[in-house]
PDB file of C-alpha atoms in Angstrom:
ATOM      1  CA  UNK N 300      96.011 186.230 -25.663  1.00 32.00           C
ATOM      2  CA  UNK N 301      94.334 184.200 -23.060  1.00 37.00           C
ATOM      3  CA  UNK N 302      94.324 180.518 -23.708  1.00 51.00           C
ATOM      4  CA  UNK N 303      92.330 177.710 -22.226  1.00 60.00           C
ATOM      5  CA  UNK N 304      89.303 179.154 -20.630  1.00 71.00           C
ATOM      6  CA  UNK N 305      87.482 176.178 -18.944  1.00 77.00           C
ATOM      7  CA  UNK N 306      84.047 175.418 -17.889  1.00 80.00           C
ATOM      8  CA  UNK N 307      82.558 174.630 -15.479  1.00 85.00           C
ATOM      9  CA  UNK N 308      84.909 176.050 -12.980  1.00 89.00           C
ATOM     10  CA  UNK N 309      83.529 173.391 -10.513  1.00 93.00           C
ATOM     11  CA  UNK N 310      81.765 170.111 -11.084  1.00 94.00           C
ATOM     12  CA  UNK N 311      80.370 167.832  -8.464  1.00 96.00           C
ATOM     13  CA  UNK N 312      78.919 164.461  -9.468  1.00 96.00           C
ATOM     14  CA  UNK N 313      78.131 160.945  -7.998  1.00 97.00           C
ATOM     15  CA  UNK N 314      80.416 158.101  -8.446  1.00 97.00           C
ATOM     16  CA  UNK N 315      79.550 156.123 -11.591  1.00 97.00           C
ATOM     17  CA  UNK N 316      78.467 159.235 -13.471  1.00 97.00           C
ATOM     18  CA  UNK N 317      80.266 160.787 -16.369  1.00 97.00           C
ATOM     19  CA  UNK N 318      81.961 164.199 -16.007  1.00 96.00           C
ATOM     20  CA  UNK N 319      82.575 166.399 -18.985  1.00 96.00           C
ATOM     21  CA  UNK N 320      84.751 169.480 -18.773  1.00 95.00           C
ATOM     22  CA  UNK N 321      85.230 171.971 -21.554  1.00 95.00           C
ATOM     23  CA  UNK N 322      88.001 174.159 -22.738  1.00 93.00           C
ATOM     24  CA  UNK N 323      88.044 177.129 -25.115  1.00 92.00           C
ATOM     25  CA  UNK N 324      91.079 178.768 -26.541  1.00 90.00           C
ATOM     26  CA  UNK N 325      91.782 181.952 -28.771  1.00 86.00           C
ATOM     27  CA  UNK N 326      94.821 181.379 -30.839  1.00 85.00           C
ATOM     28  CA  UNK N 327      95.892 178.639 -33.274  1.00 87.00           C
ATOM     29  CA  UNK N 328      97.468 175.651 -31.531  1.00 89.00           C
ATOM     30  CA  UNK N 329      99.723 172.878 -32.362  1.00 89.00           C
ATOM     31  CA  UNK N 330      98.169 170.516 -29.780  1.00 91.00           C
ATOM     32  CA  UNK N 331      95.985 170.617 -26.763  1.00 93.00           C
ATOM     33  CA  UNK N 332      96.810 168.727 -23.565  1.00 95.00           C
ATOM     34  CA  UNK N 333      94.836 167.794 -20.377  1.00 96.00           C
ATOM     35  CA  UNK N 334      96.437 167.565 -17.120  1.00 96.00           C
ATOM     36  CA  UNK N 335      95.189 166.576 -13.730  1.00 96.00           C
ATOM     37  CA  UNK N 336      96.271 167.989 -10.367  1.00 94.00           C
ATOM     38  CA  UNK N 337      95.547 166.657  -6.966  1.00 92.00           C
ATOM     39  CA  UNK N 338      95.398 169.230  -4.153  1.00 84.00           C
ATOM     40  CA  UNK N 339      98.805 170.674  -3.634  1.00 75.00           C
ATOM     41  CA  UNK N 340     100.395 168.275  -5.860  1.00 84.00           C
ATOM     42  CA  UNK N 341     102.170 168.277  -9.249  1.00 88.00           C
ATOM     43  CA  UNK N 342     100.378 168.151 -12.697  1.00 93.00           C
ATOM     44  CA  UNK N 343     100.017 164.706 -14.268  1.00 94.00           C
ATOM     45  CA  UNK N 344      99.751 164.550 -18.025  1.00 95.00           C
ATOM     46  CA  UNK N 345      96.527 162.653 -19.008  1.00 96.00           C
ATOM     47  CA  UNK N 346      96.012 163.047 -22.701  1.00 96.00           C
ATOM     48  CA  UNK N 347      97.060 165.031 -25.769  1.00 95.00           C
ATOM     49  CA  UNK N 348      95.296 165.686 -28.967  1.00 95.00           C
ATOM     50  CA  UNK N 349      96.951 167.057 -32.098  1.00 93.00           C
ATOM     51  CA  UNK N 350      95.388 169.926 -34.089  1.00 92.00           C
ATOM     52  CA  UNK N 351      94.655 167.458 -36.987  1.00 94.00           C
ATOM     53  CA  UNK N 352      92.817 164.991 -34.706  1.00 96.00           C
ATOM     54  CA  UNK N 353      89.198 165.163 -33.775  1.00 97.00           C
ATOM     55  CA  UNK N 354      88.999 162.630 -30.949  1.00 98.00           C
ATOM     56  CA  UNK N 355      91.048 160.566 -28.971  1.00 97.00           C
ATOM     57  CA  UNK N 356      90.525 157.913 -26.253  1.00 96.00           C
ATOM     58  CA  UNK N 357      92.514 156.708 -23.360  1.00 95.00           C
ATOM     59  CA  UNK N 358      90.905 154.227 -20.974  1.00 97.00           C
ATOM     60  CA  UNK N 359      88.091 156.154 -19.359  1.00 98.00           C
ATOM     61  CA  UNK N 360      89.001 159.325 -20.930  1.00 98.00           C
ATOM     62  CA  UNK N 361      87.722 160.890 -24.145  1.00 98.00           C
ATOM     63  CA  UNK N 362      88.903 164.045 -25.629  1.00 98.00           C
ATOM     64  CA  UNK N 363      87.659 165.940 -28.476  1.00 97.00           C
ATOM     65  CA  UNK N 364      88.966 168.903 -30.286  1.00 96.00           C
ATOM     66  CA  UNK N 365      87.064 171.308 -32.562  1.00 96.00           C
ATOM     67  CA  UNK N 366      89.512 173.702 -34.162  1.00 94.00           C
ATOM     68  CA  UNK N 367      86.793 175.696 -35.951  1.00 94.00           C
ATOM     69  CA  UNK N 368      85.274 176.554 -32.627  1.00 94.00           C
ATOM     70  CA  UNK N 369      88.587 176.621 -30.848  1.00 93.00           C
ATOM     71  CA  UNK N 370      87.136 174.384 -28.159  1.00 94.00           C
ATOM     72  CA  UNK N 371      87.993 170.868 -26.517  1.00 95.00           C
ATOM     73  CA  UNK N 372      86.244 168.699 -24.175  1.00 96.00           C
ATOM     74  CA  UNK N 373      87.341 166.073 -21.789  1.00 97.00           C
ATOM     75  CA  UNK N 374      84.879 163.219 -20.718  1.00 98.00           C
ATOM     76  CA  UNK N 375      85.729 160.850 -17.780  1.00 98.00           C
ATOM     77  CA  UNK N 376      83.387 158.024 -17.978  1.00 98.00           C
ATOM     78  CA  UNK N 377      82.172 155.958 -14.972  1.00 98.00           C
ATOM     79  CA  UNK N 378      83.837 158.272 -12.494  1.00 97.00           C
ATOM     80  CA  UNK N 379      85.276 157.107  -9.293  1.00 97.00           C
ATOM     81  CA  UNK N 380      86.005 159.072  -6.085  1.00 97.00           C
ATOM     82  CA  UNK N 381      89.626 158.931  -6.817  1.00 96.00           C
ATOM     83  CA  UNK N 382      89.034 161.153  -9.915  1.00 97.00           C
ATOM     84  CA  UNK N 383      88.495 163.995  -7.560  1.00 97.00           C
ATOM     85  CA  UNK N 384      90.987 166.581  -8.608  1.00 96.00           C
ATOM     86  CA  UNK N 385      91.464 169.741 -10.613  1.00 95.00           C
ATOM     87  CA  UNK N 386      91.668 169.423 -14.383  1.00 95.00           C
ATOM     88  CA  UNK N 387      93.364 171.676 -16.733  1.00 95.00           C
ATOM     89  CA  UNK N 388      93.677 172.085 -20.504  1.00 95.00           C
ATOM     90  CA  UNK N 389      96.820 173.483 -21.880  1.00 94.00           C
ATOM     91  CA  UNK N 390      97.649 174.439 -25.422  1.00 91.00           C
ATOM     92  CA  UNK N 391     100.882 174.638 -27.303  1.00 87.00           C
ATOM     93  CA  UNK N 392     100.399 177.682 -29.714  1.00 81.00           C
ATOM     94  CA  UNK N 393     101.492 177.490 -33.176  1.00 74.00           C
ATOM     95  CA  UNK N 394     103.836 180.637 -32.693  1.00 72.00           C
ATOM     96  CA  UNK N 395     104.913 180.275 -29.168  1.00 64.00           C
ATOM     97  CA  UNK N 396     107.501 177.534 -29.398  1.00 75.00           C
ATOM     98  CA  UNK N 397     106.818 174.765 -27.053  1.00 83.00           C
ATOM     99  CA  UNK N 398     105.495 176.525 -23.902  1.00 88.00           C
ATOM    100  CA  UNK N 399     102.296 175.481 -22.447  1.00 91.00           C
ATOM    101  CA  UNK N 400      99.468 177.973 -21.884  1.00 91.00           C
ATOM    102  CA  UNK N 401      97.092 176.677 -19.049  1.00 92.00           C
ATOM    103  CA  UNK N 402      93.420 177.288 -18.511  1.00 91.00           C
ATOM    104  CA  UNK N 403      92.067 178.245 -15.131  1.00 90.00           C
ATOM    105  CA  UNK N 404      90.905 174.556 -14.296  1.00 91.00           C
ATOM    106  CA  UNK N 405      87.994 172.688 -13.376  1.00 94.00           C
ATOM    107  CA  UNK N 406      87.660 171.409  -9.840  1.00 95.00           C
ATOM    108  CA  UNK N 407      85.901 167.969 -10.072  1.00 96.00           C
ATOM    109  CA  UNK N 408      84.538 166.294  -7.035  1.00 97.00           C
ATOM    110  CA  UNK N 409      83.207 162.763  -7.318  1.00 97.00           C
ATOM    111  CA  UNK N 410      81.110 161.905  -4.402  1.00 96.00           C
ATOM    112  CA  UNK N 411      81.033 158.170  -3.290  1.00 93.00           C
TER     113      UNK N 411
ATOM    114  CA  UNK M 135     106.422 158.055  -9.226  1.00 45.00           C
ATOM    115  CA  UNK M 136     107.825 161.342 -10.566  1.00 53.00           C
ATOM    116  CA  UNK M 137     110.616 161.158 -13.071  1.00 77.00           C
ATOM    117  CA  UNK M 138     111.500 164.602 -12.079  1.00 86.00           C
ATOM    118  CA  UNK M 139     112.419 165.426  -8.565  1.00 88.00           C
ATOM    119  CA  UNK M 140     112.198 168.908  -6.975  1.00 93.00           C
ATOM    120  CA  UNK M 141     113.721 170.122  -3.796  1.00 92.00           C
ATOM    121  CA  UNK M 142     112.870 171.525  -1.356  1.00 94.00           C
ATOM    122  CA  UNK M 143     109.298 170.534  -1.420  1.00 94.00           C
ATOM    123  CA  UNK M 144     108.423 173.531   0.866  1.00 96.00           C
ATOM    124  CA  UNK M 145     110.549 176.665   1.555  1.00 97.00           C
ATOM    125  CA  UNK M 146     109.826 179.661   3.629  1.00 97.00           C
ATOM    126  CA  UNK M 147     111.879 182.741   3.145  1.00 97.00           C
ATOM    127  CA  UNK M 148     112.025 186.237   4.335  1.00 97.00           C
ATOM    128  CA  UNK M 149     111.125 188.994   1.969  1.00 97.00           C
ATOM    129  CA  UNK M 150     114.197 190.179   0.177  1.00 97.00           C
ATOM    130  CA  UNK M 151     116.086 187.057   0.394  1.00 98.00           C
ATOM    131  CA  UNK M 152     117.310 184.916  -2.357  1.00 97.00           C
ATOM    132  CA  UNK M 153     116.078 181.456  -2.997  1.00 97.00           C
ATOM    133  CA  UNK M 154     117.185 178.656  -5.166  1.00 96.00           C
ATOM    134  CA  UNK M 155     114.675 176.062  -6.181  1.00 96.00           C
ATOM    135  CA  UNK M 156     116.107 172.617  -7.686  1.00 94.00           C
ATOM    136  CA  UNK M 157     114.973 170.142 -10.177  1.00 92.00           C
ATOM    137  CA  UNK M 158     116.712 166.850 -10.678  1.00 86.00           C
ATOM    138  CA  UNK M 159     115.816 164.643 -13.711  1.00 74.00           C
ATOM    139  CA  UNK M 160     116.344 160.971 -13.413  1.00 63.00           C
ATOM    140  CA  UNK M 161     117.212 160.568 -17.064  1.00 64.00           C
ATOM    141  CA  UNK M 162     119.218 163.010 -19.042  1.00 67.00           C
ATOM    142  CA  UNK M 163     117.295 165.533 -20.789  1.00 71.00           C
ATOM    143  CA  UNK M 164     118.222 168.735 -22.668  1.00 76.00           C
ATOM    144  CA  UNK M 165     114.910 170.596 -22.388  1.00 83.00           C
ATOM    145  CA  UNK M 166     113.444 171.840 -19.365  1.00 88.00           C
ATOM    146  CA  UNK M 167     110.797 174.343 -18.250  1.00 93.00           C
ATOM    147  CA  UNK M 168     109.693 176.209 -15.254  1.00 96.00           C
ATOM    148  CA  UNK M 169     106.164 177.013 -14.396  1.00 97.00           C
ATOM    149  CA  UNK M 170     104.602 178.661 -11.450  1.00 97.00           C
ATOM    150  CA  UNK M 171     101.093 178.395  -9.896  1.00 95.00           C
ATOM    151  CA  UNK M 172     100.050 181.086  -7.469  1.00 95.00           C
ATOM    152  CA  UNK M 173      97.586 179.675  -4.955  1.00 91.00           C
ATOM    153  CA  UNK M 174      94.003 179.102  -6.636  1.00 86.00           C
ATOM    154  CA  UNK M 175      95.271 180.427  -9.902  1.00 88.00           C
ATOM    155  CA  UNK M 176      96.238 178.865 -13.147  1.00 89.00           C
ATOM    156  CA  UNK M 177      99.626 177.530 -14.019  1.00 94.00           C
ATOM    157  CA  UNK M 178     101.972 180.078 -15.754  1.00 96.00           C
ATOM    158  CA  UNK M 179     105.048 179.520 -17.960  1.00 95.00           C
ATOM    159  CA  UNK M 180     108.056 181.071 -16.774  1.00 97.00           C
ATOM    160  CA  UNK M 181     110.863 179.901 -18.919  1.00 96.00           C
ATOM    161  CA  UNK M 182     112.288 177.125 -21.095  1.00 93.00           C
ATOM    162  CA  UNK M 183     115.913 176.068 -21.091  1.00 87.00           C
ATOM    163  CA  UNK M 184     117.445 174.018 -23.852  1.00 85.00           C
ATOM    164  CA  UNK M 185     120.991 172.733 -24.073  1.00 79.00           C
ATOM    165  CA  UNK M 186     122.232 175.231 -21.256  1.00 81.00           C
ATOM    166  CA  UNK M 187     120.571 178.211 -22.858  1.00 88.00           C
ATOM    167  CA  UNK M 188     117.170 180.037 -22.236  1.00 93.00           C
ATOM    168  CA  UNK M 189     115.059 179.296 -25.308  1.00 91.00           C
ATOM    169  CA  UNK M 190     111.937 181.181 -24.281  1.00 91.00           C
ATOM    170  CA  UNK M 191     110.831 183.220 -21.444  1.00 93.00           C
ATOM    171  CA  UNK M 192     107.564 184.939 -20.425  1.00 94.00           C
ATOM    172  CA  UNK M 193     106.970 188.440 -19.352  1.00 94.00           C
ATOM    173  CA  UNK M 194     107.006 187.165 -15.758  1.00 95.00           C
ATOM    174  CA  UNK M 195     110.640 186.041 -15.943  1.00 96.00           C
ATOM    175  CA  UNK M 196     112.315 189.341 -15.463  1.00 94.00           C
ATOM    176  CA  UNK M 197     115.760 190.170 -14.088  1.00 94.00           C
ATOM    177  CA  UNK M 198     114.812 188.836 -10.639  1.00 96.00           C
ATOM    178  CA  UNK M 199     114.903 185.318 -12.059  1.00 97.00           C
ATOM    179  CA  UNK M 200     117.548 183.203 -13.512  1.00 96.00           C
ATOM    180  CA  UNK M 201     118.118 179.499 -14.512  1.00 93.00           C
ATOM    181  CA  UNK M 202     121.137 177.474 -14.471  1.00 89.00           C
ATOM    182  CA  UNK M 203     122.373 173.915 -14.981  1.00 85.00           C
ATOM    183  CA  UNK M 204     125.522 174.249 -12.772  1.00 79.00           C
ATOM    184  CA  UNK M 205     126.735 170.640 -12.788  1.00 77.00           C
ATOM    185  CA  UNK M 206     125.131 169.250 -15.867  1.00 72.00           C
ATOM    186  CA  UNK M 207     122.348 167.516 -14.102  1.00 76.00           C
ATOM    187  CA  UNK M 208     120.655 169.666 -11.501  1.00 84.00           C
ATOM    188  CA  UNK M 209     118.426 172.419 -13.086  1.00 89.00           C
ATOM    189  CA  UNK M 210     117.917 175.453 -10.713  1.00 93.00           C
ATOM    190  CA  UNK M 211     115.591 178.466 -10.619  1.00 96.00           C
ATOM    191  CA  UNK M 212     116.959 181.376  -8.667  1.00 97.00           C
ATOM    192  CA  UNK M 213     114.761 184.122  -7.450  1.00 97.00           C
ATOM    193  CA  UNK M 214     116.588 187.055  -6.095  1.00 97.00           C
ATOM    194  CA  UNK M 215     115.144 189.537  -3.802  1.00 96.00           C
ATOM    195  CA  UNK M 216     111.890 187.854  -3.102  1.00 97.00           C
ATOM    196  CA  UNK M 217     108.655 189.695  -2.760  1.00 97.00           C
ATOM    197  CA  UNK M 218     105.347 188.574  -1.143  1.00 97.00           C
ATOM    198  CA  UNK M 219     103.859 187.844  -4.554  1.00 96.00           C
ATOM    199  CA  UNK M 220     106.597 185.337  -5.362  1.00 97.00           C
ATOM    200  CA  UNK M 221     104.729 183.039  -3.084  1.00 97.00           C
ATOM    201  CA  UNK M 222     103.561 180.243  -5.249  1.00 97.00           C
ATOM    202  CA  UNK M 223     104.181 176.477  -6.257  1.00 97.00           C
ATOM    203  CA  UNK M 224     106.996 176.132  -8.677  1.00 97.00           C
ATOM    204  CA  UNK M 225     107.015 173.367 -10.964  1.00 96.00           C
ATOM    205  CA  UNK M 226     109.784 172.207 -13.363  1.00 94.00           C
ATOM    206  CA  UNK M 227     108.992 169.981 -16.469  1.00 93.00           C
ATOM    207  CA  UNK M 228     110.443 168.053 -19.162  1.00 89.00           C
ATOM    208  CA  UNK M 229     109.125 166.831 -22.523  1.00 87.00           C
ATOM    209  CA  UNK M 230     107.686 163.158 -22.150  1.00 85.00           C
ATOM    210  CA  UNK M 231     109.243 162.324 -25.547  1.00 77.00           C
ATOM    211  CA  UNK M 232     109.390 164.240 -28.812  1.00 66.00           C
ATOM    212  CA  UNK M 233     107.166 166.920 -29.736  1.00 59.00           C
ATOM    213  CA  UNK M 234     103.365 166.126 -29.094  1.00 71.00           C
ATOM    214  CA  UNK M 235     103.808 163.841 -26.368  1.00 82.00           C
ATOM    215  CA  UNK M 236     103.158 166.168 -23.402  1.00 89.00           C
ATOM    216  CA  UNK M 237     105.231 166.996 -20.378  1.00 91.00           C
ATOM    217  CA  UNK M 238     106.253 165.267 -17.110  1.00 91.00           C
ATOM    218  CA  UNK M 239     106.068 167.694 -14.201  1.00 93.00           C
ATOM    219  CA  UNK M 240     107.857 167.567 -10.773  1.00 93.00           C
ATOM    220  CA  UNK M 241     106.020 167.407  -7.702  1.00 91.00           C
ATOM    221  CA  UNK M 242     106.748 171.116  -7.110  1.00 94.00           C
ATOM    222  CA  UNK M 243     108.272 173.234  -4.545  1.00 96.00           C
ATOM    223  CA  UNK M 244     105.897 175.526  -2.434  1.00 96.00           C
ATOM    224  CA  UNK M 245     107.495 178.832  -1.822  1.00 98.00           C
ATOM    225  CA  UNK M 246     106.219 181.009   0.921  1.00 97.00           C
ATOM    226  CA  UNK M 247     107.629 184.651   1.261  1.00 98.00           C
ATOM    227  CA  UNK M 248     107.010 186.143   4.529  1.00 97.00           C
TER     228      UNK M 248
END
């Protein structure tokens, strides 16, 4: 099954605005994670939310998880030009051991 | 700075050749993963490796691929008889801590098959 479908595919905002990215998944998950990728670079872990959690904060990041709707959102507040990157959600399914299943990603552009 | 180093950062190879991609952890870990990302597409799981054995593999990870930990520290992904469609970024990853702490990814090897 396909995990982690994200929207929007691309988001362009002005510096200082908030950016919200959404992720939907189809199977039951153990946890859901968000990663950031600068162009052509490796993935950087941002935040993880467990299946029994509904909301989590880390600095300017806020992630929510709605297991009844099988969806998650990542909010970046007070965005900066340096936040420009691709953002991916990735789930660890209940039945798939520990592998991550990634979404297609959202390309965020923060204009100065 | 990455806690997982991958070499080479970029490799160009002729179709049909074999390539070996390397992953070097700074700290000693038993659990490793390989993922790949075809340009413009999402990251895909290839294989997980625990205590010198494959613990999970995807349908992508067929007989063309193999993983090893040849000297107890380096962790390699070998791709035999490369095809054009093997061109991608290849990432290794390790758990950041126990379960539910996420993963640290290496900076990746960009493989180009010509």
